Amino acid sequence: MVILQKKNDRAQQVSIPACISCYLGVTEPALFGVNLKYMFPFVCGMIGSACAATFSVANGVMATSIGVGGIPGILSIFPQYMLQFAIAMIIAIVVSFTLTYIVGKKRLTDEDLYGESIEDTKDTELFISPLQGQIIPITEVQDQVFSTKMMGDGFAVDLTDGNVVAPFSGEIVMTFPTKHAYGIRNDDGLEVLIHLGMDTVELNGEGFESYVEMGDKVKQGQKIAKVDIDFIKSKGKSIVSPVVFTSKHEVTLLENNLIKTKQKQIIEIM
């Protein structure tokens, strides 16, 4: 559960201390704070323990007394059985972890995984990606102006489609004569820069079509520009296109084509 909910800060405050105490023999925090709360980790843990117990019994593992649980429990095992007991512990951990991870991927909601319900944000800051293609972390962009987040946090898209749409309803606050970059701001002050390709300013507008001007009001999903991907590539330019939050939002790439900002907006990558 620590791995599954690694991006849920609230859940981590419970699961990490519970995990540590459980391995040291105090199981109540994990049992009541995590396992029984979601139930499937409890069942998966029981299955893993049953597999380990079967192995121990089959190998005749014996202890000097009923000792503490968790990892320190090996201290109560007769020395000649410590290796078998260690293997049984590994079985318990691996089987339980694997089952919990597999089941958790199917059972946990986005709110469980990320600590926030997407439904709670659909009326405020949910918006679609302005570009289609493979999502790339902004830190992997070749241009250091973007990769060092000098202009703000964000992500980049390796384009597979040339259409550029408005990620939300708002105002076009910046356009370049070379048609390769656009700034959009909504009524809540969220501002995004869409930069089409790398070093494409050198093309002086060739390979781009623009459908908006500065000051225009746009609706979410409205086409604002188009990129001729083949032409850009023929000129030796990269089509990796940064999408930067110039309003200083910090961005985290999530699974399931989602992005979360520090301000708790959810951004859906269509």
mmCIF file of N, CA, C and O in Angstrom, residues 116-192:
data_model
loop_
_atom_site.group_PDB
_atom_site.id
_atom_site.type_symbol
_atom_site.label_atom_id
_atom_site.label_comp_id
_atom_site.label_asym_id
_atom_site.label_seq_id
_atom_site.Cartn_x
_atom_site.Cartn_y
_atom_site.Cartn_z
ATOM 1 N N GLU A 116 -7.200 12.667 -3.811
ATOM 2 C CA GLU A 116 -8.149 13.701 -4.227
ATOM 3 C C GLU A 116 -9.097 13.125 -5.248
ATOM 4 O O GLU A 116 -8.707 12.358 -6.115
ATOM 5 N N SER A 117 -10.333 13.463 -5.142
ATOM 6 C CA SER A 117 -11.323 12.990 -6.089
ATOM 7 C C SER A 117 -11.336 13.871 -7.328
ATOM 8 O O SER A 117 -11.419 15.091 -7.249
ATOM 9 N N ILE A 118 -11.242 13.239 -8.490
ATOM 10 C CA ILE A 118 -11.299 13.992 -9.745
ATOM 11 C C ILE A 118 -12.650 14.681 -9.884
ATOM 12 O O ILE A 118 -12.749 15.787 -10.410
ATOM 13 N N GLU A 119 -13.715 14.025 -9.356
ATOM 14 C CA GLU A 119 -15.041 14.616 -9.480
ATOM 15 C C GLU A 119 -15.108 15.963 -8.781
ATOM 16 O O GLU A 119 -15.868 16.835 -9.162
ATOM 17 N N ASP A 120 -14.302 16.140 -7.702
ATOM 18 C CA ASP A 120 -14.338 17.387 -6.954
ATOM 19 C C ASP A 120 -13.763 18.549 -7.730
ATOM 20 O O ASP A 120 -13.921 19.696 -7.349
ATOM 21 N N THR A 121 -13.034 18.280 -8.831
ATOM 22 C CA THR A 121 -12.347 19.355 -9.546
ATOM 23 C C THR A 121 -12.914 19.606 -10.933
ATOM 24 O O THR A 121 -12.457 20.505 -11.621
ATOM 25 N N LYS A 122 -13.940 18.840 -11.325
ATOM 26 C CA LYS A 122 -14.391 18.949 -12.700
ATOM 27 C C LYS A 122 -15.054 20.296 -12.990
ATOM 28 O O LYS A 122 -15.126 20.701 -14.147
ATOM 29 N N ASP A 123 -15.561 20.959 -11.986
ATOM 30 C CA ASP A 123 -16.225 22.233 -12.222
ATOM 31 C C ASP A 123 -15.272 23.414 -12.079
ATOM 32 O O ASP A 123 -15.679 24.549 -12.201
ATOM 33 N N THR A 124 -13.996 23.145 -11.789
ATOM 34 C CA THR A 124 -13.081 24.251 -11.553
ATOM 35 C C THR A 124 -11.891 24.219 -12.504
ATOM 36 O O THR A 124 -11.825 24.995 -13.438
ATOM 37 N N GLU A 125 -10.951 23.319 -12.295
ATOM 38 C CA GLU A 125 -9.697 23.407 -13.004
ATOM 39 C C GLU A 125 -9.369 22.218 -13.905
ATOM 40 O O GLU A 125 -8.239 22.055 -14.304
ATOM 41 N N LEU A 126 -10.351 21.353 -14.174
ATOM 42 C CA LEU A 126 -10.093 20.244 -15.082
ATOM 43 C C LEU A 126 -9.967 20.778 -16.497
ATOM 44 O O LEU A 126 -10.789 21.544 -16.957
ATOM 45 N N PHE A 127 -8.904 20.389 -17.190
ATOM 46 C CA PHE A 127 -8.803 20.806 -18.582
ATOM 47 C C PHE A 127 -8.031 19.788 -19.391
ATOM 48 O O PHE A 127 -7.306 18.967 -18.851
ATOM 49 N N ILE A 128 -8.244 19.803 -20.688
ATOM 50 C CA ILE A 128 -7.627 18.830 -21.570
ATOM 51 C C ILE A 128 -6.263 19.326 -22.026
ATOM 52 O O ILE A 128 -5.985 20.525 -22.032
ATOM 53 N N SER A 129 -5.429 18.385 -22.386
ATOM 54 C CA SER A 129 -4.127 18.767 -22.927
ATOM 55 C C SER A 129 -4.327 19.454 -24.272
ATOM 56 O O SER A 129 -5.149 19.025 -25.084
ATOM 57 N N PRO A 130 -3.580 20.506 -24.539
ATOM 58 C CA PRO A 130 -3.719 21.177 -25.828
ATOM 59 C C PRO A 130 -3.083 20.404 -26.982
ATOM 60 O O PRO A 130 -3.317 20.717 -28.146
ATOM 61 N N LEU A 131 -2.288 19.388 -26.650
ATOM 62 C CA LEU A 131 -1.536 18.647 -27.661
ATOM 63 C C LEU A 131 -1.737 17.151 -27.477
ATOM 64 O O LEU A 131 -1.989 16.676 -26.372
ATOM 65 N N GLN A 132 -1.591 16.407 -28.547
ATOM 66 C CA GLN A 132 -1.708 14.958 -28.496
ATOM 67 C C GLN A 132 -0.370 14.315 -28.832
ATOM 68 O O GLN A 132 0.325 14.752 -29.748
ATOM 69 N N GLY A 133 -0.020 13.281 -28.078
ATOM 70 C CA GLY A 133 1.249 12.589 -28.298
ATOM 71 C C GLY A 133 1.753 11.974 -27.014
ATOM 72 O O GLY A 133 1.022 11.867 -26.026
ATOM 73 N N GLN A 134 3.007 11.579 -27.010
ATOM 74 C CA GLN A 134 3.613 10.960 -25.835
ATOM 75 C C GLN A 134 3.986 12.029 -24.810
ATOM 76 O O GLN A 134 4.675 12.982 -25.119
ATOM 77 N N ILE A 135 3.548 11.833 -23.575
ATOM 78 C CA ILE A 135 3.839 12.779 -22.503
ATOM 79 C C ILE A 135 5.271 12.584 -22.020
ATOM 80 O O ILE A 135 5.717 11.460 -21.778
ATOM 81 N N ILE A 136 6.002 13.678 -21.864
ATOM 82 C CA ILE A 136 7.401 13.657 -21.435
ATOM 83 C C ILE A 136 7.566 14.614 -20.254
ATOM 84 O O ILE A 136 7.040 15.733 -20.290
ATOM 85 N N PRO A 137 8.280 14.228 -19.210
ATOM 86 C CA PRO A 137 8.543 15.172 -18.112
ATOM 87 C C PRO A 137 9.267 16.408 -18.626
ATOM 88 O O PRO A 137 10.147 16.301 -19.492
ATOM 89 N N ILE A 138 8.925 17.544 -18.101
ATOM 90 C CA ILE A 138 9.526 18.795 -18.567
ATOM 91 C C ILE A 138 11.036 18.800 -18.360
ATOM 92 O O ILE A 138 11.774 19.431 -19.123
ATOM 93 N N THR A 139 11.514 18.071 -17.361
ATOM 94 C CA THR A 139 12.948 18.032 -17.075
ATOM 95 C C THR A 139 13.746 17.291 -18.138
ATOM 96 O O THR A 139 14.974 17.371 -18.156
ATOM 97 N N GLU A 140 13.065 16.553 -19.028
ATOM 98 C CA GLU A 140 13.756 15.803 -20.072
ATOM 99 C C GLU A 140 13.794 16.542 -21.408
ATOM 100 O O GLU A 140 14.310 16.023 -22.392
ATOM 101 N N VAL A 141 13.243 17.757 -21.433
ATOM 102 C CA VAL A 141 13.290 18.566 -22.657
ATOM 103 C C VAL A 141 14.709 19.068 -22.881
ATOM 104 O O VAL A 141 15.406 19.445 -21.939
ATOM 105 N N GLN A 142 15.163 19.069 -24.126
ATOM 106 C CA GLN A 142 16.547 19.445 -24.433
ATOM 107 C C GLN A 142 16.847 20.904 -24.121
ATOM 108 O O GLN A 142 17.942 21.240 -23.680
ATOM 109 N N ASP A 143 15.900 21.771 -24.352
ATOM 110 C CA ASP A 143 16.106 23.204 -24.113
ATOM 111 C C ASP A 143 16.125 23.467 -22.611
ATOM 112 O O ASP A 143 15.150 23.214 -21.899
ATOM 113 N N GLN A 144 17.239 23.998 -22.101
ATOM 114 C CA GLN A 144 17.392 24.212 -20.660
ATOM 115 C C GLN A 144 16.458 25.283 -20.115
ATOM 116 O O GLN A 144 16.178 25.294 -18.915
ATOM 117 N N VAL A 145 15.978 26.157 -20.949
ATOM 118 C CA VAL A 145 15.014 27.160 -20.495
ATOM 119 C C VAL A 145 13.772 26.465 -19.942
ATOM 120 O O VAL A 145 13.183 26.886 -18.950
ATOM 121 N N PHE A 146 13.400 25.356 -20.574
ATOM 122 C CA PHE A 146 12.237 24.605 -20.126
ATOM 123 C C PHE A 146 12.615 23.542 -19.098
ATOM 124 O O PHE A 146 11.938 23.381 -18.085
ATOM 125 N N SER A 147 13.699 22.797 -19.347
ATOM 126 C CA SER A 147 14.052 21.676 -18.471
ATOM 127 C C SER A 147 14.433 22.123 -17.064
ATOM 128 O O SER A 147 14.263 21.382 -16.103
ATOM 129 N N THR A 148 14.959 23.334 -16.919
ATOM 130 C CA THR A 148 15.302 23.851 -15.589
ATOM 131 C C THR A 148 14.136 24.596 -14.943
ATOM 132 O O THR A 148 14.274 25.148 -13.859
ATOM 133 N N LYS A 149 12.994 24.628 -15.643
ATOM 134 C CA LYS A 149 11.765 25.253 -15.143
ATOM 135 C C LYS A 149 11.932 26.748 -14.893
ATOM 136 O O LYS A 149 11.306 27.317 -13.987
ATOM 137 N N MET A 150 12.771 27.377 -15.709
ATOM 138 C CA MET A 150 12.966 28.816 -15.575
ATOM 139 C C MET A 150 11.663 29.573 -15.811
ATOM 140 O O MET A 150 11.406 30.609 -15.194
ATOM 141 N N MET A 151 10.834 29.058 -16.718
ATOM 142 C CA MET A 151 9.577 29.733 -17.045
ATOM 143 C C MET A 151 8.407 29.188 -16.246
ATOM 144 O O MET A 151 7.322 29.766 -16.251
ATOM 145 N N GLY A 152 8.627 28.060 -15.554
ATOM 146 C CA GLY A 152 7.562 27.433 -14.790
ATOM 147 C C GLY A 152 7.573 25.928 -14.982
ATOM 148 O O GLY A 152 8.290 25.396 -15.827
ATOM 149 N N ASP A 153 6.782 25.244 -14.181
ATOM 150 C CA ASP A 153 6.692 23.794 -14.261
ATOM 151 C C ASP A 153 5.719 23.405 -15.370
ATOM 152 O O ASP A 153 4.978 24.238 -15.892
ATOM 153 N N GLY A 154 5.701 22.134 -15.730
ATOM 154 C CA GLY A 154 4.788 21.687 -16.761
ATOM 155 C C GLY A 154 5.131 20.308 -17.263
ATOM 156 O O GLY A 154 5.691 19.485 -16.539
ATOM 157 N N PHE A 155 4.845 20.071 -18.526
ATOM 158 C CA PHE A 155 5.168 18.800 -19.164
ATOM 159 C C PHE A 155 5.413 19.081 -20.636
ATOM 160 O O PHE A 155 5.263 20.215 -21.103
ATOM 161 N N ALA A 156 5.827 18.064 -21.377
ATOM 162 C CA ALA A 156 6.046 18.221 -22.805
ATOM 163 C C ALA A 156 5.365 17.078 -23.541
ATOM 164 O O ALA A 156 5.079 16.032 -22.964
ATOM 165 N N VAL A 157 5.099 17.287 -24.811
ATOM 166 C CA VAL A 157 4.416 16.286 -25.627
ATOM 167 C C VAL A 157 5.216 16.076 -26.912
ATOM 168 O O VAL A 157 5.521 17.035 -27.624
ATOM 169 N N ASP A 158 5.557 14.823 -27.179
ATOM 170 C CA ASP A 158 6.162 14.455 -28.462
ATOM 171 C C ASP A 158 5.012 14.243 -29.435
ATOM 172 O O ASP A 158 4.319 13.226 -29.399
ATOM 173 N N LEU A 159 4.781 15.197 -30.308
ATOM 174 C CA LEU A 159 3.544 15.275 -31.087
ATOM 175 C C LEU A 159 3.314 14.076 -32.010
ATOM 176 O O LEU A 159 4.234 13.606 -32.686
ATOM 177 N N THR A 160 2.070 13.624 -32.020
ATOM 178 C CA THR A 160 1.613 12.637 -33.000
ATOM 179 C C THR A 160 0.480 13.217 -33.839
ATOM 180 O O THR A 160 0.032 12.592 -34.795
ATOM 181 N N ASP A 161 0.000 14.395 -33.459
ATOM 182 C CA ASP A 161 -1.083 15.060 -34.168
ATOM 183 C C ASP A 161 -0.775 16.551 -34.209
ATOM 184 O O ASP A 161 -0.272 17.115 -33.237
ATOM 185 N N GLY A 162 -1.074 17.181 -35.322
ATOM 186 C CA GLY A 162 -0.696 18.571 -35.494
ATOM 187 C C GLY A 162 -1.682 19.590 -34.954
ATOM 188 O O GLY A 162 -1.379 20.789 -34.935
ATOM 189 N N ASN A 163 -2.845 19.156 -34.514
ATOM 190 C CA ASN A 163 -3.854 20.096 -34.030
ATOM 191 C C ASN A 163 -3.519 20.582 -32.625
ATOM 192 O O ASN A 163 -3.126 19.804 -31.759
ATOM 193 N N VAL A 164 -3.691 21.883 -32.407
ATOM 194 C CA VAL A 164 -3.452 22.499 -31.103
ATOM 195 C C VAL A 164 -4.768 23.116 -30.636
ATOM 196 O O VAL A 164 -5.361 23.916 -31.360
ATOM 197 N N VAL A 165 -5.233 22.724 -29.443
ATOM 198 C CA VAL A 165 -6.521 23.215 -28.971
ATOM 199 C C VAL A 165 -6.355 23.949 -27.643
ATOM 200 O O VAL A 165 -5.353 23.775 -26.940
ATOM 201 N N ALA A 166 -7.340 24.740 -27.303
ATOM 202 C CA ALA A 166 -7.319 25.450 -26.025
ATOM 203 C C ALA A 166 -7.559 24.457 -24.890
ATOM 204 O O ALA A 166 -8.542 23.714 -24.924
ATOM 205 N N PRO A 167 -6.682 24.423 -23.889
ATOM 206 C CA PRO A 167 -6.838 23.464 -22.785
ATOM 207 C C PRO A 167 -7.993 23.812 -21.858
ATOM 208 O O PRO A 167 -8.469 22.971 -21.116
ATOM 209 N N PHE A 168 -8.414 25.074 -21.883
ATOM 210 C CA PHE A 168 -9.546 25.536 -21.080
ATOM 211 C C PHE A 168 -10.107 26.785 -21.741
ATOM 212 O O PHE A 168 -9.508 27.353 -22.655
ATOM 213 N N SER A 169 -11.259 27.205 -21.301
ATOM 214 C CA SER A 169 -11.845 28.443 -21.818
ATOM 215 C C SER A 169 -11.125 29.629 -21.187
ATOM 216 O O SER A 169 -10.886 29.646 -19.979
ATOM 217 N N GLY A 170 -10.772 30.592 -21.993
ATOM 218 C CA GLY A 170 -10.047 31.747 -21.469
ATOM 219 C C GLY A 170 -9.694 32.730 -22.553
ATOM 220 O O GLY A 170 -10.363 32.796 -23.596
ATOM 221 N N GLU A 171 -8.612 33.454 -22.314
ATOM 222 C CA GLU A 171 -8.186 34.519 -23.236
ATOM 223 C C GLU A 171 -6.781 34.230 -23.745
ATOM 224 O O GLU A 171 -5.907 33.801 -22.993
ATOM 225 N N ILE A 172 -6.588 34.478 -25.031
ATOM 226 C CA ILE A 172 -5.246 34.389 -25.611
ATOM 227 C C ILE A 172 -4.480 35.634 -25.177
ATOM 228 O O ILE A 172 -4.818 36.750 -25.565
ATOM 229 N N VAL A 173 -3.465 35.453 -24.340
ATOM 230 C CA VAL A 173 -2.743 36.601 -23.799
ATOM 231 C C VAL A 173 -1.382 36.796 -24.470
ATOM 232 O O VAL A 173 -0.703 37.786 -24.205
ATOM 233 N N MET A 174 -1.011 35.852 -25.337
ATOM 234 C CA MET A 174 0.273 35.995 -26.007
ATOM 235 C C MET A 174 0.294 35.149 -27.268
ATOM 236 O O MET A 174 -0.139 33.997 -27.258
ATOM 237 N N THR A 175 0.747 35.733 -28.356
ATOM 238 C CA THR A 175 1.004 34.987 -29.585
ATOM 239 C C THR A 175 2.317 35.497 -30.180
ATOM 240 O O THR A 175 2.701 36.643 -29.952
ATOM 241 N N PHE A 176 2.996 34.632 -30.903
ATOM 242 C CA PHE A 176 4.219 35.039 -31.589
ATOM 243 C C PHE A 176 3.912 35.230 -33.071
ATOM 244 O O PHE A 176 3.115 34.482 -33.641
ATOM 245 N N PRO A 177 4.547 36.194 -33.725
ATOM 246 C CA PRO A 177 4.369 36.351 -35.175
ATOM 247 C C PRO A 177 4.774 35.092 -35.937
ATOM 248 O O PRO A 177 4.261 34.830 -37.029
ATOM 249 N N THR A 178 5.685 34.312 -35.334
ATOM 250 C CA THR A 178 6.137 33.077 -35.974
ATOM 251 C C THR A 178 5.177 31.912 -35.734
ATOM 252 O O THR A 178 5.449 30.788 -36.169
ATOM 253 N N LYS A 179 4.083 32.151 -35.002
ATOM 254 C CA LYS A 179 2.984 31.208 -34.822
ATOM 255 C C LYS A 179 3.378 29.926 -34.080
ATOM 256 O O LYS A 179 2.641 28.938 -34.129
ATOM 257 N N HIS A 180 4.502 29.936 -33.379
ATOM 258 C CA HIS A 180 4.978 28.703 -32.744
ATOM 259 C C HIS A 180 4.722 28.675 -31.232
ATOM 260 O O HIS A 180 5.034 27.680 -30.584
ATOM 261 N N ALA A 181 4.147 29.748 -30.671
ATOM 262 C CA ALA A 181 3.931 29.790 -29.223
ATOM 263 C C ALA A 181 2.686 30.606 -28.900
ATOM 264 O O ALA A 181 2.413 31.626 -29.555
ATOM 265 N N TYR A 182 1.961 30.125 -27.858
ATOM 266 C CA TYR A 182 0.710 30.767 -27.472
ATOM 267 C C TYR A 182 0.573 30.758 -25.950
ATOM 268 O O TYR A 182 0.928 29.782 -25.283
ATOM 269 N N GLY A 183 0.069 31.864 -25.414
ATOM 270 C CA GLY A 183 -0.214 31.937 -23.985
ATOM 271 C C GLY A 183 -1.707 32.071 -23.768
ATOM 272 O O GLY A 183 -2.362 32.873 -24.437
ATOM 273 N N ILE A 184 -2.254 31.289 -22.846
ATOM 274 C CA ILE A 184 -3.693 31.303 -22.558
ATOM 275 C C ILE A 184 -3.889 31.435 -21.056
ATOM 276 O O ILE A 184 -3.195 30.789 -20.266
ATOM 277 N N ARG A 185 -4.846 32.263 -20.655
ATOM 278 C CA ARG A 185 -5.144 32.447 -19.234
ATOM 279 C C ARG A 185 -6.653 32.347 -19.021
ATOM 280 O O ARG A 185 -7.436 32.892 -19.805
ATOM 281 N N ASN A 186 -7.031 31.641 -17.922
ATOM 282 C CA ASN A 186 -8.465 31.548 -17.624
ATOM 283 C C ASN A 186 -8.850 32.568 -16.558
ATOM 284 O O ASN A 186 -8.008 33.328 -16.064
ATOM 285 N N ASP A 187 -10.124 32.578 -16.191
ATOM 286 C CA ASP A 187 -10.628 33.586 -15.257
ATOM 287 C C ASP A 187 -10.071 33.407 -13.852
ATOM 288 O O ASP A 187 -10.111 34.340 -13.045
ATOM 289 N N ASP A 188 -9.572 32.222 -13.524
ATOM 290 C CA ASP A 188 -8.999 31.959 -12.204
ATOM 291 C C ASP A 188 -7.520 32.296 -12.119
ATOM 292 O O ASP A 188 -6.884 32.087 -11.089
ATOM 293 N N GLY A 189 -6.957 32.802 -13.216
ATOM 294 C CA GLY A 189 -5.549 33.179 -13.211
ATOM 295 C C GLY A 189 -4.587 32.085 -13.626
ATOM 296 O O GLY A 189 -3.374 32.289 -13.622
ATOM 297 N N LEU A 190 -5.114 30.907 -13.972
ATOM 298 C CA LEU A 190 -4.257 29.828 -14.450
ATOM 299 C C LEU A 190 -3.779 30.170 -15.851
ATOM 300 O O LEU A 190 -4.579 30.405 -16.748
ATOM 301 N N GLU A 191 -2.459 30.243 -16.029
ATOM 302 C CA GLU A 191 -1.892 30.667 -17.303
ATOM 303 C C GLU A 191 -0.945 29.599 -17.837
ATOM 304 O O GLU A 191 -0.109 29.076 -17.104
ATOM 305 N N VAL A 192 -1.090 29.289 -19.121
ATOM 306 C CA VAL A 192 -0.312 28.228 -19.747
ATOM 307 C C VAL A 192 0.345 28.749 -21.017
ATOM 308 O O VAL A 192 -0.279 29.465 -21.807
#
